[in-house]
Amino acid sequence: MTGADSDELAKDSVTLGEATFVSIATMAPGVGAAFAVIGGAAFAGGALPASVVFALVGCLLVAVAIGQLAKRIFSAAGMSSYLAAAFHGGAGFLSGWGTLLVYAAAVPYLALLVGNMVGGSFQGALGLGYTGWWIVGGIGCIALALVMNYLGAQFGTRVGMLLGALEIVVMLIISVWMIVAAGDRNTLSVFWTTHASVDGFGGVSGIVAGAVYAFLAFIGFDAAAPLGEEARDPKRTIKWAVIGSVLLVGIFFVITTYASTVYFGPDRYAGFLQYGDGDPWMEITRTFWGAGWIILLVTLLSSGLASANGAAMAATRISWALGRAGTLPAFLKRTHPRFKSPTGAIAVVFTLAVIVTLALGLTFGPVSGFMLTGTVLTVGVLPIYMAVCVACPVYYLRYHRADFRLLPHLVVPLLALVFLFPTFCAGAGITAFSFVAPLSYPMSIAGYCVAAWWAVGLVLLAYLAVRRPDRLDPERILHTADSDIPVLDVETQTRKAALL
């Protein structure tokens, strides 16, 4: 069998621990704490820990909704399969299209982060300046993630477990060091609006604006969902991988953000991102450990690599599933005959990652580049999370009314919307609430970038609806290569057939 003829993934190859660490690694706890979360300091100031708690609660509520759907639906299409099952194949396609943007854009986002760290640490070495080194670092990150994806899901998830454990341990040690060093600056007031005093972002406005970047750090907790066709016991594995990863990393983010806030000082924390020439955690580590800062550098670089691998794994699986369904070109469903990795999707995702990384880095610089792509990720993913929250009660009321429970299937998803919608408005610059203030340039163009992507998706959907309506059949998105492991459980299939 040739690679061109193969279109199956490796079933039963991913355990609960491995799936959990795919989500954890995709969230990149180290990079998330050191760069993504603290981007919100410019808006939330010393109340940034409150923003993190806000995002944690919102993501946990979404994770519960995803977990309820994952018990019944397990597909490489991930969240798009939930919408296809609950509503229509068209909704599934649009969700897949939107999720594809999020995870495909996450690769250049992480490459720019890694490139910035490499550039700042090695500039001048070997005769290369900052620009030369960030390009080497960024492209190197993409190349290594490509190799990990090419060698298959099991290889990538196991590497992710090792790298994820390393970054969490090192960052927690530094955080405890900060908390002890902060002394009498330790205070629980950072979890309220007391220190949200940035000009133009006072009070709740600052917390919500800061939550845009806190949500950014959480993006990836659903990365286990597209592993549904490769997981062992997917009903249990995907549900607990998604929920568990949010809880573990959420607690980690609360600790690390609190530590940096009280150590630096809540009243001057709005300027934290500028400390140490844009790398504050590295500067603090130099203060504590001297040459030991190299340990943190290695940790953050491995964090960025693990996250790029996890994001690419999700993007390629979604591309593969849409290619299999016929809503995107068929060559995307090609897989390697030995590793069962989606080679067609890998080629497209990583080629685009190189182009976007270089274009944004050379136009805006790596720091503004990753801030822009990070905002795109947040604005892009929140509508999908909101749609999944709506899909949860709809799906159970349509196909499993006898199993419908008020708390997990309706109350939890609705509460999630309360947290997600204001944050989406803040990131997209929609002043629907008095406490929403628009972000600064170039982050302010993120909403337009996402809108353009969705516009293309709507055009494709219209084309499919008119010329290829059969390809929007939900069963095409929910199709599995192995008929012995149906994507929908037997009860759901029976009830779908009765409704039709």
XYZ file of C-alpha atoms in Angstrom:
500
model
C 0.000 0.000 0.000
C 1.317 3.427 -0.898
C 0.955 6.616 1.055
C -1.438 7.897 -1.606
C -3.718 4.869 -1.176
C -3.791 4.851 2.591
C -6.445 6.928 4.362
C -6.663 5.417 7.840
C -5.371 6.664 11.185
C -3.843 4.424 13.845
C -6.732 3.253 16.028
C -6.296 2.358 19.732
C -2.858 3.989 19.830
C -3.465 6.841 22.308
C -4.053 6.326 26.055
C -5.834 8.638 28.506
C -2.529 9.940 29.867
C -1.189 10.586 26.387
C -4.387 12.315 25.231
C -4.380 14.485 28.369
C -0.818 15.547 27.758
C -1.594 16.350 24.119
C -4.063 18.938 25.422
C -1.635 20.074 28.136
C 1.278 20.345 25.717
C -0.872 22.198 23.172
C -1.751 24.767 25.832
C 2.030 25.120 26.417
C 1.919 25.825 30.165
C 5.457 27.222 30.261
C 5.124 29.530 27.276
C 1.544 30.329 28.281
C 2.596 31.519 31.732
C 5.739 33.334 30.577
C 4.298 35.072 27.506
C 0.607 34.520 26.667
C -1.008 35.238 30.043
C 1.197 38.211 30.879
C 0.134 39.894 27.634
C -2.998 40.745 29.596
C -0.991 42.671 32.220
C -1.128 45.774 30.018
C -4.934 45.729 30.413
C -5.682 44.051 33.752
C -2.620 45.315 35.646
C -2.265 43.727 39.080
C -5.695 42.097 38.727
C -4.407 39.677 36.082
C -4.806 36.677 38.438
C -8.531 37.501 38.478
C -8.510 37.357 34.653
C -6.913 33.921 34.821
C -9.583 32.644 37.240
C -12.263 34.115 34.944
C -10.817 32.219 31.957
C -10.320 29.040 33.986
C -13.974 28.896 35.026
C -15.127 29.621 31.479
C -12.889 26.943 29.937
C -13.818 24.386 32.587
C -17.503 24.889 31.811
C -16.786 24.434 28.087
C -14.701 21.332 28.857
C -17.642 19.761 30.690
C -19.894 20.419 27.666
C -17.284 18.905 25.327
C -16.941 15.937 27.657
C -20.680 15.252 27.546
C -20.609 15.246 23.735
C -17.381 13.218 23.596
C -19.128 10.409 25.474
C -21.342 9.907 22.430
C -19.307 11.180 19.465
C -15.656 10.415 18.764
C -14.211 11.563 15.471
C -11.021 12.997 14.013
C -13.173 15.997 13.087
C -13.182 16.995 16.774
C -15.604 19.749 17.703
C -16.947 20.012 14.153
C -18.322 16.485 14.519
C -20.333 17.631 17.567
C -21.979 20.423 15.579
C -22.588 18.163 12.602
C -24.328 15.634 14.852
C -26.379 18.216 16.758
C -27.379 20.477 13.858
C -26.299 19.809 10.275
C -23.277 18.960 8.185
C -23.018 22.617 7.182
C -22.565 23.636 10.807
C -19.982 20.889 11.159
C -18.066 22.162 8.139
C -18.048 25.773 9.380
C -16.895 24.650 12.812
C -14.136 22.572 11.260
C -13.143 25.505 9.055
C -12.956 27.816 12.070
C -11.078 25.290 14.226
C -8.642 24.760 11.383
C -7.792 28.481 11.470
C -7.191 28.340 15.221
C -4.834 25.382 15.237
C -3.114 26.167 11.962
C -2.439 29.742 13.182
C -1.169 28.378 16.502
C 1.882 26.910 14.761
C 3.288 30.273 13.519
C 2.237 31.857 16.839
C 4.441 29.391 18.704
C 7.196 29.579 16.110
C 7.366 33.359 16.613
C 7.479 32.890 20.386
C 10.316 30.374 20.121
C 12.076 32.552 17.560
C 11.883 35.561 19.869
C 13.387 33.576 22.744
C 16.194 32.250 20.576
C 16.862 35.695 19.079
C 16.991 37.376 22.470
C 19.266 34.714 23.971
C 21.748 34.163 21.138
C 21.922 37.463 19.246
C 25.508 38.218 18.292
C 26.579 34.571 18.415
C 28.081 33.127 15.223
C 27.847 36.587 13.675
C 24.053 36.516 13.547
C 21.931 39.349 14.895
C 18.525 39.118 16.514
C 16.682 38.884 13.183
C 18.844 36.032 11.943
C 18.435 34.072 15.159
C 14.665 34.465 15.485
C 14.288 33.136 11.952
C 16.505 30.143 12.794
C 14.562 29.520 16.013
C 11.125 29.886 14.429
C 11.802 27.710 11.397
C 13.622 25.191 13.595
C 10.541 24.897 15.818
C 8.334 24.264 12.778
C 10.760 21.675 11.386
C 10.933 19.681 14.635
C 7.150 19.764 15.058
C 6.815 18.510 11.474
C 9.045 15.511 12.228
C 7.060 14.705 15.397
C 3.778 14.864 13.463
C 5.118 12.797 10.589
C 6.173 9.950 12.912
C 2.606 9.481 14.114
C 0.249 10.243 16.988
C 1.776 7.840 19.502
C 5.284 9.215 19.036
C 4.085 12.822 19.217
C 1.948 12.273 22.318
C 4.736 10.525 24.231
C 7.213 13.276 23.461
C 4.547 15.767 24.533
C 4.190 14.008 27.893
C 7.898 14.328 28.631
C 8.154 17.961 27.571
C 4.923 18.899 29.384
C 6.095 17.405 32.670
C 9.452 19.208 32.431
C 8.012 22.675 31.896
C 5.426 22.360 34.673
C 7.972 21.277 37.289
C 10.514 24.008 36.435
C 7.931 26.814 36.313
C 6.367 25.763 39.609
C 9.751 25.808 41.325
C 10.413 29.357 40.079
C 6.897 30.409 41.113
C 7.343 29.177 44.683
C 10.655 31.062 44.746
C 8.839 34.257 43.696
C 6.062 33.851 46.262
C 8.587 33.401 49.077
C 10.670 36.352 47.834
C 7.555 38.567 47.643
C 7.208 38.478 51.437
C 4.587 40.932 52.664
C 3.549 41.781 49.096
C 1.549 38.538 49.042
C -2.144 39.472 48.952
C -5.433 37.963 47.782
C -6.576 41.394 46.542
C -5.049 40.533 43.123
C -8.044 38.241 42.591
C -10.438 41.215 42.559
C -10.713 44.594 40.807
C -8.600 46.376 43.447
C -5.511 46.548 41.226
C -7.324 46.798 37.851
C -6.385 50.432 37.376
C -4.838 50.675 33.888
C -5.948 53.864 32.132
C -9.002 53.047 29.997
C -9.324 49.546 31.452
C -10.371 50.127 35.041
C -12.300 47.572 37.092
C -14.183 44.807 35.295
C -13.115 46.209 31.908
C -9.482 45.425 32.735
C -10.268 41.928 33.975
C -12.239 41.056 30.836
C -9.572 42.540 28.520
C -6.901 40.616 30.423
C -9.012 37.478 30.052
C -8.505 37.669 26.264
C -4.886 36.666 26.858
C -5.764 34.260 29.657
C -8.114 32.451 27.283
C -5.295 32.484 24.738
C -3.141 30.527 27.181
C -5.914 27.948 27.598
C -6.419 27.392 23.870
C -5.547 23.784 23.171
C -7.400 22.052 26.001
C -9.731 20.597 23.345
C -6.808 19.289 21.256
C -7.511 15.763 22.499
C -10.944 15.764 20.774
C -9.570 15.120 17.230
C -7.811 12.016 18.629
C -11.181 10.304 19.077
C -10.504 7.764 16.326
C -7.014 6.993 17.628
C -7.805 6.805 21.359
C -8.367 3.708 23.445
C -11.849 3.695 24.972
C -12.611 7.097 23.368
C -15.846 7.667 25.333
C -13.856 7.887 28.551
C -10.492 9.031 27.220
C -11.514 12.193 25.371
C -13.916 13.376 28.073
C -11.428 13.158 30.928
C -8.474 14.306 28.837
C -10.249 17.587 28.044
C -11.574 18.213 31.564
C -8.398 17.068 33.316
C -6.108 19.201 31.185
C -8.132 22.360 31.952
C -8.027 21.711 35.687
C -4.325 20.883 35.848
C -3.123 23.723 33.651
C -5.647 26.159 35.119
C -4.303 25.646 38.622
C -0.791 25.988 37.212
C -1.646 29.330 35.554
C -3.251 30.680 38.724
C -0.107 29.854 40.731
C 2.381 31.228 38.204
C 0.417 34.425 37.515
C -0.111 35.086 41.208
C 3.608 34.529 41.836
C 4.783 36.981 39.169
C 2.176 39.583 40.214
C 3.044 39.716 43.910
C 6.784 39.431 43.242
C 6.853 42.291 40.733
C 4.281 44.322 42.661
C 0.536 44.564 41.800
C 0.569 48.355 41.447
C 3.261 48.364 38.783
C 2.416 45.042 37.133
C 0.951 46.746 34.040
C 4.553 47.221 32.855
C 5.596 43.641 33.551
C 5.785 42.628 29.890
C 8.465 45.287 29.234
C 10.654 44.056 32.090
C 13.801 42.277 30.914
C 13.424 43.581 27.338
C 10.144 41.755 26.856
C 11.231 38.541 28.607
C 10.398 39.172 32.291
C 10.436 35.576 33.495
C 13.932 35.097 32.105
C 15.133 38.276 33.815
C 13.672 37.163 37.146
C 15.309 33.752 36.772
C 18.666 35.434 36.151
C 18.150 37.312 39.429
C 17.422 34.108 41.336
C 19.698 31.567 39.678
C 22.329 33.476 37.704
C 23.479 31.232 34.864
C 20.641 28.896 35.792
C 18.434 30.965 33.470
C 19.529 28.482 30.800
C 17.324 25.878 32.521
C 14.297 28.106 32.017
C 15.276 28.821 28.422
C 15.447 25.115 27.611
C 12.132 24.601 29.409
C 10.341 27.349 27.476
C 11.807 26.248 24.151
C 10.622 22.690 24.775
C 7.240 24.082 25.829
C 6.886 25.967 22.557
C 7.917 22.892 20.570
C 5.488 20.598 22.401
C 2.664 23.071 21.876
C 3.463 23.507 18.176
C 3.385 19.728 17.835
C 0.033 19.441 19.615
C -1.533 22.296 17.643
C -0.319 20.844 14.352
C -1.611 17.422 15.375
C -5.086 18.916 15.866
C -4.929 20.988 12.652
C -3.818 18.053 10.516
C -6.470 15.695 11.948
C -9.218 18.231 11.284
C -7.906 18.816 7.752
C -7.768 15.053 7.227
C -11.359 14.623 8.428
C -12.662 17.422 6.172
C -10.705 15.963 3.259
C -12.245 12.551 3.962
C -15.712 14.135 4.065
C -15.101 15.742 0.659
C -15.649 19.309 1.895
C -11.944 20.061 1.367
C -9.625 18.560 -1.314
C -9.343 14.768 -1.134
C -5.529 14.687 -1.023
C -5.737 15.953 2.569
C -6.944 12.494 3.661
C -3.748 10.722 2.576
C -1.903 8.997 5.390
C 1.510 7.361 5.742
C 1.322 3.558 5.248
C 3.484 2.876 8.302
C 3.050 5.777 10.743
C -0.607 6.424 9.811
C 0.082 10.162 9.993
C -1.965 12.464 7.686
C 0.822 13.334 5.250
C -1.282 15.405 2.861
C -2.574 17.640 5.658
C 0.897 17.844 7.222
C 2.356 19.187 3.963
C -0.255 21.956 3.723
C -0.326 22.992 7.401
C 3.442 23.239 7.782
C 3.993 25.013 4.470
C 1.501 27.685 5.483
C 3.127 27.885 8.930
C 6.490 28.802 7.395
C 4.932 31.462 5.145
C 2.875 33.103 7.923
C 5.747 33.014 10.428
C 8.134 34.809 8.104
C 5.510 37.277 6.831
C 4.351 38.395 10.290
C 7.802 38.317 11.873
C 9.373 40.439 9.158
C 6.411 42.855 8.991
C 5.619 43.439 12.679
C 8.545 41.807 14.458
C 8.249 38.522 16.388
C 6.740 40.067 19.559
C 3.934 41.995 17.842
C 3.575 39.064 15.449
C 2.820 36.563 18.180
C 0.585 39.066 20.003
C -1.456 39.489 16.796
C -1.699 35.777 16.017
C -2.497 35.112 19.667
C -5.437 37.506 19.532
C -6.578 35.849 16.279
C -6.531 32.499 18.065
C -8.683 33.792 20.918
C -11.194 35.603 18.696
C -11.313 32.603 16.370
C -11.841 29.884 18.950
C -14.385 31.508 21.277
C -17.309 31.394 18.771
C -16.613 27.679 18.280
C -16.598 27.060 22.021
C -19.885 28.971 22.236
C -21.392 26.910 19.421
C -20.352 23.675 21.151
C -22.061 24.893 24.330
C -25.288 25.350 22.366
C -24.814 21.979 20.635
C -24.663 20.093 23.929
C -28.316 20.566 25.007
C -29.562 20.396 21.414
C -27.855 17.060 20.805
C -29.122 15.443 23.983
C -32.661 16.757 23.510
C -32.728 15.446 19.929
C -31.131 12.028 20.375
C -30.840 11.242 24.091
C -33.793 12.942 25.743
C -34.068 10.170 28.347
C -30.469 10.848 29.412
C -30.800 14.637 29.404
C -29.780 16.172 32.736
C -30.403 19.815 33.551
C -27.059 20.663 35.172
C -24.430 19.184 32.794
C -26.446 19.463 29.583
C -28.050 22.912 29.951
C -26.971 24.945 32.980
C -23.225 24.368 32.545
C -23.191 25.228 28.789
C -25.284 28.367 29.385
C -22.971 29.521 32.180
C -20.032 29.021 29.839
C -21.589 31.496 27.404
C -21.668 34.118 30.168
C -17.863 33.918 30.385
C -17.106 33.474 26.679
C -19.219 36.150 24.999
C -17.829 39.259 26.782
C -14.265 38.028 26.210
C -14.985 37.482 22.523
C -16.338 41.040 22.272
C -13.217 42.417 23.969
C -10.889 40.543 21.606
C -12.888 41.382 18.483
C -13.256 45.050 19.454
C -17.049 44.836 19.674
C -18.183 47.365 22.283
C -21.383 45.491 23.141
C -20.778 46.093 26.854
C -19.778 49.245 28.687
C -16.783 47.464 30.209
C -15.377 46.396 26.802
C -12.578 48.575 25.439
C -10.922 47.981 22.029
C -7.395 46.574 21.908
C -4.436 48.483 20.455
C -2.834 47.983 17.009
C -1.924 45.495 15.569
C -4.017 43.306 17.918
C -7.028 45.400 16.918
C -7.014 43.902 13.391
C -7.440 40.350 14.707
C -11.228 40.557 14.408
C -10.938 41.506 10.725
C -8.556 38.612 10.056
C -10.980 36.130 11.604
C -13.924 37.696 9.758
C -12.086 37.305 6.442
C -11.418 33.623 7.177
C -15.071 33.023 8.041
C -16.153 34.872 4.880
C -14.129 32.415 2.774
C -15.698 29.554 4.735
C -19.197 30.861 4.016
C -18.384 31.068 0.295
C -17.167 27.460 0.352
C -20.284 26.422 2.255
C -22.512 28.133 -0.310
C -20.661 26.371 -3.145
C -21.033 22.993 -1.451
C -24.716 23.592 -0.703
C -25.430 24.387 -4.365
C -23.013 22.118 -6.241
C -22.168 19.305 -3.781
C -24.988 19.103 -1.192
C -24.272 15.414 -0.567
C -20.917 16.382 0.931
C -22.665 18.294 3.697
C -24.423 15.147 4.880
C -23.518 14.876 8.604
C -22.611 11.227 8.075
C -19.713 12.237 5.820
C -18.122 14.297 8.595
C -18.967 11.625 11.173
C -17.671 8.796 8.965
C -14.980 6.533 10.385
C -12.499 4.399 8.457
C -13.204 1.405 10.756
C -16.822 0.259 10.800
C -16.186 -1.754 13.968
C -15.688 1.489 15.922
C -18.576 3.779 14.937
C -18.112 7.486 15.477
C -21.657 7.625 16.870
C -22.650 5.063 19.475
C -25.288 2.503 18.463
C -28.100 4.218 20.391
C -27.443 7.541 18.667
C -27.321 5.939 15.220
C -30.676 4.215 15.846
C -32.336 7.456 16.977
C -30.868 9.436 14.066
C -32.276 6.872 11.659
C -35.709 7.079 13.303
C -35.739 10.891 13.034
C -34.790 10.758 9.390
